[in-house]
Tab-separated table of C-alpha atoms and ligand atoms in Angstrom:
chain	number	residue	atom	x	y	z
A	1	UNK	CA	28.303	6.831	-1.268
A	2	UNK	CA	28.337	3.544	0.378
A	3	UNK	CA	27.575	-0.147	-0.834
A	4	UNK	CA	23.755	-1.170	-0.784
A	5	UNK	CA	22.802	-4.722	-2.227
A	6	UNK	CA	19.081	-5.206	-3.198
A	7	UNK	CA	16.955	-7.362	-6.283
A	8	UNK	CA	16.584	-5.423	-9.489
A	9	UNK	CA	14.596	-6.026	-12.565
A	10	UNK	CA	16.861	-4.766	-15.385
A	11	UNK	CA	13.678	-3.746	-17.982
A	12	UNK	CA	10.234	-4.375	-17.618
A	13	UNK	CA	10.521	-8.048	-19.201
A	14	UNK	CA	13.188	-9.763	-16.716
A	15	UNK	CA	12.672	-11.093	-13.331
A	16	UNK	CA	14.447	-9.943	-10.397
A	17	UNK	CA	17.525	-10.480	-10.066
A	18	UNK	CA	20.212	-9.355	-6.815
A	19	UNK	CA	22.218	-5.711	-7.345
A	20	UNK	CA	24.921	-3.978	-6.395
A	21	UNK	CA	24.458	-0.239	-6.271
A	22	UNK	CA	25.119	2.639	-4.127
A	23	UNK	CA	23.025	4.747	-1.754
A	24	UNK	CA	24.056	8.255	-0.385
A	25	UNK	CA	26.079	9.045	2.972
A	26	UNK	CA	24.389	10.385	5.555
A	27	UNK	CA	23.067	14.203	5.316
A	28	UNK	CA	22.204	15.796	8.352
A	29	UNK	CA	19.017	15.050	8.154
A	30	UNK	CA	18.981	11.368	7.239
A	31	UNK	CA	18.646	8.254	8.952
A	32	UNK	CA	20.240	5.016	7.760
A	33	UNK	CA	17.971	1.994	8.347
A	34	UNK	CA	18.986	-1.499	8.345
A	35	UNK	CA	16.041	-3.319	6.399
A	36	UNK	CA	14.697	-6.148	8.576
A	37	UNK	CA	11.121	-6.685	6.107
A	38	UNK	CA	10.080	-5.300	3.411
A	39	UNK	CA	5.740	-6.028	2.009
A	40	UNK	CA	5.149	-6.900	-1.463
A	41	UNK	CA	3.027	-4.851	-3.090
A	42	UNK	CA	0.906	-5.363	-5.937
A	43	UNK	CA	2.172	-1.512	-7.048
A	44	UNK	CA	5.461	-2.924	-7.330
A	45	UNK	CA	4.688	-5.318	-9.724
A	46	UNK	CA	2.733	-2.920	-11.991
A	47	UNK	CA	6.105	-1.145	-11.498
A	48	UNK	CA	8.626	-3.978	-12.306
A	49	UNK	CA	6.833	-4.832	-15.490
A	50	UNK	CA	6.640	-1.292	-16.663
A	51	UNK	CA	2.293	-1.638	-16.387
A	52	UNK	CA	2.004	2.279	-15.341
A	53	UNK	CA	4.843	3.342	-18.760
A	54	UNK	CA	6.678	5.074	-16.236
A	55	UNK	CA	9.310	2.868	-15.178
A	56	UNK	CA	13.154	3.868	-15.281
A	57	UNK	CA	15.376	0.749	-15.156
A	58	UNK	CA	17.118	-0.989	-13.152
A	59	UNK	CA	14.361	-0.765	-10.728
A	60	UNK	CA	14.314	-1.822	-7.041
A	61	UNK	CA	10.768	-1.461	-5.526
A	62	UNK	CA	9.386	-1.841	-2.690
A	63	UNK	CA	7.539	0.647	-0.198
A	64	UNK	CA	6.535	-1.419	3.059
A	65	UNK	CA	9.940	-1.110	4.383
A	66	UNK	CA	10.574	-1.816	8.183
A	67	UNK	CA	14.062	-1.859	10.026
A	68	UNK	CA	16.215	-0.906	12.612
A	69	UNK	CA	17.852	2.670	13.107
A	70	UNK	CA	22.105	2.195	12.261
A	71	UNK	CA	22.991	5.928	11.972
A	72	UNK	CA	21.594	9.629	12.382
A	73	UNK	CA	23.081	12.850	10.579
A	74	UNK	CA	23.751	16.084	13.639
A	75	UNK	CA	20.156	17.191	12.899
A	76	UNK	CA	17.959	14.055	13.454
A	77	UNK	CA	16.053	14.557	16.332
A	78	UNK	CA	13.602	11.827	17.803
A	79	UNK	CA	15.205	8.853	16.071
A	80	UNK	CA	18.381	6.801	17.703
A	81	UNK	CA	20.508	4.326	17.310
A	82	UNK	CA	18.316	0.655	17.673
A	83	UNK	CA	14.675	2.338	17.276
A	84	UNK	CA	12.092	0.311	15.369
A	85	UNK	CA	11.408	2.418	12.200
A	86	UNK	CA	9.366	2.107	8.717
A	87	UNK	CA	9.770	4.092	5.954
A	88	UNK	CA	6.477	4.188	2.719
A	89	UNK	CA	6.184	4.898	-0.263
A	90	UNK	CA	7.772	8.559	-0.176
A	91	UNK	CA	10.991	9.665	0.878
A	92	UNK	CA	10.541	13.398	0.259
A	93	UNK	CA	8.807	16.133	-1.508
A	94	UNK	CA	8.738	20.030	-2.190
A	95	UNK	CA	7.273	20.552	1.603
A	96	UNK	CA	5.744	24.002	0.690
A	97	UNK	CA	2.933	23.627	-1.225
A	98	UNK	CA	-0.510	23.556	-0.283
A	99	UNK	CA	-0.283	20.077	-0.019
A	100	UNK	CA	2.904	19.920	1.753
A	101	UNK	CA	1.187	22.459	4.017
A	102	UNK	CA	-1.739	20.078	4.376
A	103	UNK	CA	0.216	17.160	5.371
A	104	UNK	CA	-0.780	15.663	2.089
A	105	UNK	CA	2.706	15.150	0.826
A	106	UNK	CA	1.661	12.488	-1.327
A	107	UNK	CA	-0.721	14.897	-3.544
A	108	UNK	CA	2.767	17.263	-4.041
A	109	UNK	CA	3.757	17.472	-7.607
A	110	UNK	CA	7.163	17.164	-6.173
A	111	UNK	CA	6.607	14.443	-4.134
A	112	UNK	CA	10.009	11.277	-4.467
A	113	UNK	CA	8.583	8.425	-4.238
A	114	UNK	CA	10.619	5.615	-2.157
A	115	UNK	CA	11.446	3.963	-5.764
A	116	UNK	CA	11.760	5.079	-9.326
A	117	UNK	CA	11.750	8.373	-8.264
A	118	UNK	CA	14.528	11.118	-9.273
A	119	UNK	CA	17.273	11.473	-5.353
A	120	UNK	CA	17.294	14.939	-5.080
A	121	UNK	CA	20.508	14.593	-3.465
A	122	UNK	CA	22.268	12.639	-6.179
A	123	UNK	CA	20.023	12.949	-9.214
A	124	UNK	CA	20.130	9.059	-9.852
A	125	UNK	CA	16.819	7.421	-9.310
A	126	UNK	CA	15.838	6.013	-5.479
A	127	UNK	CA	15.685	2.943	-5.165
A	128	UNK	CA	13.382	0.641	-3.039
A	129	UNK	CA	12.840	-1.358	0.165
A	130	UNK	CA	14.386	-4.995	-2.088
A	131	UNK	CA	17.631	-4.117	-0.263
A	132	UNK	CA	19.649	-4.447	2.889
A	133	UNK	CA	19.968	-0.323	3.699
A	134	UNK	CA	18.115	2.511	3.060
A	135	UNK	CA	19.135	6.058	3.411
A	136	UNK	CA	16.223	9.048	4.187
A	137	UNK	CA	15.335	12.184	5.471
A	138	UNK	CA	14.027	12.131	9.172
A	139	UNK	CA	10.712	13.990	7.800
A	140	UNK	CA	9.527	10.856	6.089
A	141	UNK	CA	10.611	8.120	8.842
A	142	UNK	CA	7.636	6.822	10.965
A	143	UNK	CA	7.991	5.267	14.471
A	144	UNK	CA	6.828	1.633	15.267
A	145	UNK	CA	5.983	0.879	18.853
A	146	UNK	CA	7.782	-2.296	20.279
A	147	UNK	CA	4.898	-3.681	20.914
A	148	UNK	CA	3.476	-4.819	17.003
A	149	UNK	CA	5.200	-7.761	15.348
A	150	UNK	CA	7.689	-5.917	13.011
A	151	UNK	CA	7.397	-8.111	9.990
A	152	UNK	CA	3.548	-7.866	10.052
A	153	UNK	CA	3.941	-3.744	10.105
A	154	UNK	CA	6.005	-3.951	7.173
A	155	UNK	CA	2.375	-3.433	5.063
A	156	UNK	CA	1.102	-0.928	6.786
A	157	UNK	CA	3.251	1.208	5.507
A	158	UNK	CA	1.525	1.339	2.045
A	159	UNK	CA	-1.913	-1.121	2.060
A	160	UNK	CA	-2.267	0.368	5.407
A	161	UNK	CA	-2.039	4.042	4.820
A	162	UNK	CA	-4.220	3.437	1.511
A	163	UNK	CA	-6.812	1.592	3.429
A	164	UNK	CA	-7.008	3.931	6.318
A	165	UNK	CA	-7.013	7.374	4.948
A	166	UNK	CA	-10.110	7.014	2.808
A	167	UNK	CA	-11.794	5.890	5.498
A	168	UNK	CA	-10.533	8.605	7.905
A	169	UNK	CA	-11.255	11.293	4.936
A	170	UNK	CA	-14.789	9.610	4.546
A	171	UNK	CA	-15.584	9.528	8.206
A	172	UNK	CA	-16.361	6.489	8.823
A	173	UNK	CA	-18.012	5.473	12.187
A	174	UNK	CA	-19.865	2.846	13.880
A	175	UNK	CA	-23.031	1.938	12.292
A	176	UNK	CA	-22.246	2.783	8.970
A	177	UNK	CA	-22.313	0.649	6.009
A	178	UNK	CA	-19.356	-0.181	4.277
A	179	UNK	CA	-18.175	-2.299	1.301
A	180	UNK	CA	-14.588	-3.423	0.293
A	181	UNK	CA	-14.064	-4.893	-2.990
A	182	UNK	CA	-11.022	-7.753	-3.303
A	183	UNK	CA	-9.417	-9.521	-0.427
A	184	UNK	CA	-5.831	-9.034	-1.100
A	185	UNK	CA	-3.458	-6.956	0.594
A	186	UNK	CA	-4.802	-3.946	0.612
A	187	UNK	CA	-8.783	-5.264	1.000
A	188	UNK	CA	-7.622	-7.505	3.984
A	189	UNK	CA	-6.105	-4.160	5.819
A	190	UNK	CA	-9.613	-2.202	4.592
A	191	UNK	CA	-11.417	-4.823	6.593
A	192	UNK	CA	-9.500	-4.929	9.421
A	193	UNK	CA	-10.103	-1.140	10.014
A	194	UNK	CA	-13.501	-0.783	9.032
A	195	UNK	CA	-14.461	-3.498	11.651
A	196	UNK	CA	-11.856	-1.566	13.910
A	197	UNK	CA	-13.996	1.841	13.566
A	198	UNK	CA	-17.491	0.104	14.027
A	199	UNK	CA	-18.905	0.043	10.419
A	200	UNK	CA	-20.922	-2.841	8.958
A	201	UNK	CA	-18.901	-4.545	6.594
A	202	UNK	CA	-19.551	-6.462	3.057
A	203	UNK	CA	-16.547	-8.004	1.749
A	204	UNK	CA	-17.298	-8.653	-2.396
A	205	UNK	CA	-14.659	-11.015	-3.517
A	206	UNK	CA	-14.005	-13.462	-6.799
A	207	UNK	CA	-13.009	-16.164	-4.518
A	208	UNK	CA	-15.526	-18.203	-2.376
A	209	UNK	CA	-12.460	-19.602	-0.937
A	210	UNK	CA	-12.290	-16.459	1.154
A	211	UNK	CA	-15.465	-16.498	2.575
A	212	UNK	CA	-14.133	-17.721	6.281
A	213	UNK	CA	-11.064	-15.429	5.865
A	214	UNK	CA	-13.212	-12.641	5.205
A	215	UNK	CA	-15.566	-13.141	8.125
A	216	UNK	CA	-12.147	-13.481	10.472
A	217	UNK	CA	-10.793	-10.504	9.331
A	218	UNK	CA	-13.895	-8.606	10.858
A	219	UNK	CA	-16.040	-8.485	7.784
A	220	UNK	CA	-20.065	-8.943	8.519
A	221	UNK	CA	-21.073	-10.501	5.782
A	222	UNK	CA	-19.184	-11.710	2.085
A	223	UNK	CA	-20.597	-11.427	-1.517
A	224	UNK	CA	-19.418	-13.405	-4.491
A	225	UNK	CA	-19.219	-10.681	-6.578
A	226	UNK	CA	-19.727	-13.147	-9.575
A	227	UNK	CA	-23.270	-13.606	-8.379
A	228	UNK	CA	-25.813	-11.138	-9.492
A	229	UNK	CA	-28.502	-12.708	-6.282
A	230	UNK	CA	-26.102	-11.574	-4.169
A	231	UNK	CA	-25.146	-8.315	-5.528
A	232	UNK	CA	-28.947	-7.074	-5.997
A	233	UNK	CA	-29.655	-7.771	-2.551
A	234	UNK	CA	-27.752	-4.605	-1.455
A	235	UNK	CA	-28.749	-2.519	-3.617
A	236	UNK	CA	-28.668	1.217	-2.885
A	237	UNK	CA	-27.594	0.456	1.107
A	238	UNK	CA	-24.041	1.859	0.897
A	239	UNK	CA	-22.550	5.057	2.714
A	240	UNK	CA	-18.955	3.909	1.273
A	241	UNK	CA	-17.338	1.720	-0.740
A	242	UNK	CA	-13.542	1.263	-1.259
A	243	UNK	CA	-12.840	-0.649	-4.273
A	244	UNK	CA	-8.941	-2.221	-4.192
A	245	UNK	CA	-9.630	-4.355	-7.047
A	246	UNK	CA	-5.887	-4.181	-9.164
A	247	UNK	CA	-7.892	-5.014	-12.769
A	248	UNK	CA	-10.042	-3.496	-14.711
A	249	UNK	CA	-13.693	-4.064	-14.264
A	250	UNK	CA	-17.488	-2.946	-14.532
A	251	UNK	CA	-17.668	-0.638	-12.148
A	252	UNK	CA	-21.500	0.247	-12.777
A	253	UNK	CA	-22.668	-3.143	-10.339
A	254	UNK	CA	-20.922	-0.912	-7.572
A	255	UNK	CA	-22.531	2.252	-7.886
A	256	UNK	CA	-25.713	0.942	-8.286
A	257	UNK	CA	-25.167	-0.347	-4.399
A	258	UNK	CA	-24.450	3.045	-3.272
A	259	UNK	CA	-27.046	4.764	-0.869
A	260	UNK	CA	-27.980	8.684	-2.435
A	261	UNK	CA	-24.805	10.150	-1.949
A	262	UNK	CA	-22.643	7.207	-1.593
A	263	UNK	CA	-19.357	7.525	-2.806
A	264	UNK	CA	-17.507	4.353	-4.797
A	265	UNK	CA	-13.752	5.281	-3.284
A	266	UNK	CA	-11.138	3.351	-5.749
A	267	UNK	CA	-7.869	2.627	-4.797
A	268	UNK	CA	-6.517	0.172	-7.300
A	269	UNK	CA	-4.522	1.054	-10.502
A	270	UNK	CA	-4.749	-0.812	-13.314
A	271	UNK	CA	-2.871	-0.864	-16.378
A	272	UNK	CA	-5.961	-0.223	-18.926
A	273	UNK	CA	-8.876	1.732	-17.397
A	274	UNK	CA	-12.116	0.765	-16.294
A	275	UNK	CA	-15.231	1.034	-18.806
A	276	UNK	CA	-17.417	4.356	-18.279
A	277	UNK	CA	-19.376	4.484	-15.734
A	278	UNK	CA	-23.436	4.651	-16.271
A	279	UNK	CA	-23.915	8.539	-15.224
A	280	UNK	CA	-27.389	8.077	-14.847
A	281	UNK	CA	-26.914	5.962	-11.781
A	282	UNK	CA	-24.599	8.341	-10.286
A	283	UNK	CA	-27.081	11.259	-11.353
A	284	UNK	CA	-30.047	9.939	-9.817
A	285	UNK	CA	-28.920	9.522	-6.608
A	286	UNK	CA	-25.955	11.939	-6.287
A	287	UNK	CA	-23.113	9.254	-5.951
A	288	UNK	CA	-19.253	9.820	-6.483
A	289	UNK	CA	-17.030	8.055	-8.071
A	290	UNK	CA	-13.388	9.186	-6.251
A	291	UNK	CA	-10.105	8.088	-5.793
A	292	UNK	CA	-7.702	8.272	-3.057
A	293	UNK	CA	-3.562	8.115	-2.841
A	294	UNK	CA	-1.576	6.258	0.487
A	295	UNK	CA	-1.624	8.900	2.899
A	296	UNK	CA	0.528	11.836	4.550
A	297	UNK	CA	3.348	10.834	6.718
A	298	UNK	CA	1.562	12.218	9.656
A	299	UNK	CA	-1.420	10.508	8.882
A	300	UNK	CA	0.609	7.256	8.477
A	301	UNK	CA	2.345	7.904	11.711
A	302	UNK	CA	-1.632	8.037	13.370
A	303	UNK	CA	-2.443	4.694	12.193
A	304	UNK	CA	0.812	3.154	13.027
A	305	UNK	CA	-0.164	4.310	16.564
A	306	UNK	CA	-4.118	3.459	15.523
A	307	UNK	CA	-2.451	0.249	15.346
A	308	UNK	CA	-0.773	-0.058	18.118
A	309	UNK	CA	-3.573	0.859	20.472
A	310	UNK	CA	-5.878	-1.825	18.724
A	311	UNK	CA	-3.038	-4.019	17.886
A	312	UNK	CA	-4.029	-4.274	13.820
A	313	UNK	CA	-1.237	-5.899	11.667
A	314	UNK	CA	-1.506	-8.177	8.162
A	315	UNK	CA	-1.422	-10.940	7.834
A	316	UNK	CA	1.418	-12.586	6.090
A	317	UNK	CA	3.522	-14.730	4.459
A	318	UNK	CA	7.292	-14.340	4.727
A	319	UNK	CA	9.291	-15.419	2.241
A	320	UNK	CA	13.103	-15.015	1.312
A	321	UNK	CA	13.775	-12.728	-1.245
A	322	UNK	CA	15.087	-15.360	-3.679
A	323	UNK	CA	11.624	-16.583	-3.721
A	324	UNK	CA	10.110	-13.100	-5.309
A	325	UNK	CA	9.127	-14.064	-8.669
A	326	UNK	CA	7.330	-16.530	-7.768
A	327	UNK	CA	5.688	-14.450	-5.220
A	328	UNK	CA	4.859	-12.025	-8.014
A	329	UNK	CA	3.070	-14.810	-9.651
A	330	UNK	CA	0.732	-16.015	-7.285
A	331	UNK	CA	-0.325	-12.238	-6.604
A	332	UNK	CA	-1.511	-11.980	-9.905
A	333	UNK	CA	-3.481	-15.130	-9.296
A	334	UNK	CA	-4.946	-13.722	-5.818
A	335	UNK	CA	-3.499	-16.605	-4.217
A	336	UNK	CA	-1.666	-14.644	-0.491
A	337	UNK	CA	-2.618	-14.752	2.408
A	338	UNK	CA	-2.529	-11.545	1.832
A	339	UNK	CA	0.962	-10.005	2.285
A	340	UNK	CA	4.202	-11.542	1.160
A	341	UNK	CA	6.790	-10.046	3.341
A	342	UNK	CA	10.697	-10.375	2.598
A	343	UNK	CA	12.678	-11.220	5.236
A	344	UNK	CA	15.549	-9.486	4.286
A	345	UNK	CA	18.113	-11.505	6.272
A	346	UNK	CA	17.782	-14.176	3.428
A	347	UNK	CA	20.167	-11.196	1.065
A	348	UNK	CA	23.232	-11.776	3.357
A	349	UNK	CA	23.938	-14.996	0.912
A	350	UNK	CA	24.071	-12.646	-2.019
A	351	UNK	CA	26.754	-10.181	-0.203
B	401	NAP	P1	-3.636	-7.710	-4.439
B	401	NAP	O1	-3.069	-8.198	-3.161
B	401	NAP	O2	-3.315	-8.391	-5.706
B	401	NAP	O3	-5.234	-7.637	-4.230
B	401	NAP	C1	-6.138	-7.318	-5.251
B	401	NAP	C2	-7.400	-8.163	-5.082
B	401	NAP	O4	-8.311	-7.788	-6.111
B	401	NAP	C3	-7.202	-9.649	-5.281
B	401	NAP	O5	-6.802	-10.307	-4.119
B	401	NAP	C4	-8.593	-10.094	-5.712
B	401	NAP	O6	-9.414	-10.256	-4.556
B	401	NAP	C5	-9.114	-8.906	-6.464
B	401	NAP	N1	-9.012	-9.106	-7.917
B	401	NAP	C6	-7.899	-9.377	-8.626
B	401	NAP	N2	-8.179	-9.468	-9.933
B	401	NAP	C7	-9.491	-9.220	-10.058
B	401	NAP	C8	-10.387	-9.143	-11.153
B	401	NAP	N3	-9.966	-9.358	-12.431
B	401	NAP	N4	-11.676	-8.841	-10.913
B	401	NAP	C9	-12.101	-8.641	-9.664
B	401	NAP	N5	-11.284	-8.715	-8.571
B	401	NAP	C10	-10.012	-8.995	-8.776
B	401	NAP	O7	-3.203	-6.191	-4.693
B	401	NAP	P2	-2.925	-5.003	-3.641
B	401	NAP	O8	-1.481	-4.970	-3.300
B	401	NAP	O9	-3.960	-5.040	-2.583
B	401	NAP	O10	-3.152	-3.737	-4.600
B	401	NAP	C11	-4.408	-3.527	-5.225
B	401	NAP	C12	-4.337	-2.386	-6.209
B	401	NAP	O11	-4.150	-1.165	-5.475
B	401	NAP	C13	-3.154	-2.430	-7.198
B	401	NAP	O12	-3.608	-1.945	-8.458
B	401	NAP	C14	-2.133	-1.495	-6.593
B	401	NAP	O13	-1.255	-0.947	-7.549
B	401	NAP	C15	-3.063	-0.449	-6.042
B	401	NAP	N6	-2.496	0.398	-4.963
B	401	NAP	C16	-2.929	1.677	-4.907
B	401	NAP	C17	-2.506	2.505	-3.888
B	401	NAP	C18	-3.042	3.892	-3.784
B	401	NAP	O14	-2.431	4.720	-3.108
B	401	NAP	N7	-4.165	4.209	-4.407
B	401	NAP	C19	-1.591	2.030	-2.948
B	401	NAP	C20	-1.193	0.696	-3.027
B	401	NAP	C21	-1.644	-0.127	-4.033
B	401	NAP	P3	-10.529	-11.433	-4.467
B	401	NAP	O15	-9.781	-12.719	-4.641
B	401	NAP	O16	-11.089	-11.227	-3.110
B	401	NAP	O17	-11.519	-11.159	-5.560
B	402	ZN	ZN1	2.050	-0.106	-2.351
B	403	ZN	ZN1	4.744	20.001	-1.981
């Protein structure tokens, strides 16, 4: 074991504070990372303040980790010394169920998440991107090209993968008609692909304040979801919608927007659940209701290079990591523009 420092909360009612813990030596497999940035993610959050009932404490998060290559076990193959690498918001699973199989790691009931997850290794539980060094299997290591801005790749590693794959699974192409519900971090990625792949796109927000953001992100049009006007006026003109919204919240106005068979895609997690749906307005015209998890590594590895090619990142606000609670505040007020990202250099004053 060797000497990782990170930020911790100690139970689900304390802020973050800085760590001391330990992370594994090298396997074979692994590849040690030196943390560079790390995204903030509304997940870790929920996490932190024990919002999911699944917490184990101390708990670093953090799953939008980006850094630079510092060792490789005898069997790493295709990483060195000095690449640009990210890691999400797994770090391994059973790899031989049908979902392994699939490339759908993150659907494996074995699946270790990056954080608050069970090591396999050492049986303590992984800890997150909040730290200087990271330790993990060459299987779940993506490659960045040199050519993105490496703290504005840090969130494509989770609000990128979740954005993406829904709309890869969903095949979505130019001329189709596409909503995303909340302009945070992971609506402001939706957007950016969306536009990327052709589709019309309606951003609904809470905030007018958006409104220009929205349209320079690559959305079409914007709709104050507040306002019922503005909401009726699409009515039943959807192929997709991908809600992100992180609360919980009538989800009937959205369905009702949906096209015959539409499908209402959400991604967000809240801590209490939504109210029922009306089934007669998913009856009558055949509309789903679905959900959708990040993405499998190779998947993530496609839009990393998606990304590349088209030269997509977030847009962010970096912040040292002393500055995290307050961070975690003015998520839950929807006020960031619309990552925070950690520069992680700010932890050498806690060494
Ligand atoms: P975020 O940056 O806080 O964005 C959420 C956005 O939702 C806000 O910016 C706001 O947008 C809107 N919103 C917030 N409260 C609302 C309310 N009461 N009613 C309506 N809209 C509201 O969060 P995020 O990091 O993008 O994460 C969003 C959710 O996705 C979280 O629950 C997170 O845990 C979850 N998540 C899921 C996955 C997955 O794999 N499924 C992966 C990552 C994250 P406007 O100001 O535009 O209204
Ligand atoms: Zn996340
Ligand atoms: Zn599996």
């Amino acid at each position: 074991m060797y000497k990782a420092i990170g930020y911790a909360a100690q139970s689900h009612q304390t802020p973050l504070e800085p760590f001391h813990f330990e992370r594994r030596e090298l396997l074979p497999d692994d590849v040690q990372i030196d943390i560079l940035f790390c995204g903030v993610c509304h997940s870790d959050i929920h996490q932190a303040r024990n919002e999911w009932g699944s917490s184990t404490f101390p708990i670093v998060p953090g799953h939008e980790i980006v850094g630079k290559v510092t060792q490789v076990g005898s069997a790493v193959q295709g990483f060195a010394i000095g690449d640009s690498v990210g890691v999400g918001c797994m770090v391994d699973a059973c790899r031989q169920c049908p979902d392994c199989q699939d490339h759908l790691e993150q659907y494996c009931n074995h699946a270790v998440f990056t954080y608050n997850s069970p090591d396999k290794h050492t049986g303590n539980s992984t800890y997150g991107g909040y730290s200087n060094s990271i330790v993990v299997d060459q299987h779940f290591v993506l490659k960045i090209s040199n050519t993105l801005d490496l703290a504005a790749t840090a969130p494509l590693l989770c609000a990128g993968i979740t954005t993406y794959s829904p709309l890869m699974h969903w095949k979505i192409a130019a001329g189709d008609k596409v909503g995303v519900v909340g302009l945070g971090g992971l609506g402001h990625m939706a957007v950016k692909f969306a536009h990327a792949l052709g589709a019309h796109v309606v951003l609904f927000t809470t905030s007018p304040d958006k409104i220009d953001d929205a349209k320079r992100l690559g959305a079409n049009e914007v709709v104050i979801s507040k306002h019922p006007e503005e909401m009726n006026a699409h009515l039943a003109s959807f192929d997709f919608i991908l809600n992100t919204v992180a609360a919980p919240h009538n989800l009937d106005a959205y369905t009702a927007l949906l096209k015959r068979d539409g499908t209402l895609c959400l991604v967000g997690v809240p801590d209490q659940p939504h109210p029922s749906p009306a089934i007669g307005q998913l009856i009558f015209k055949r509309r789903s209701i679905a959900g959708s998890l990040i993405g499998g590594i190779k998947e993530t590895q496609e839009m990393l290079d998606f990304c590349a090619e088209h030269q997509i990142t977030s847009d962010i606000e970096i912040i040292p990591i002393q500055q995290i609670n307050a961070a975690y505040e003015r998520v839950l007020k929807s006020d960031v523009k619309y990552r925070f990202v950690i520069d992680m250099a700010s932890l050498a004053v806690e060494a």
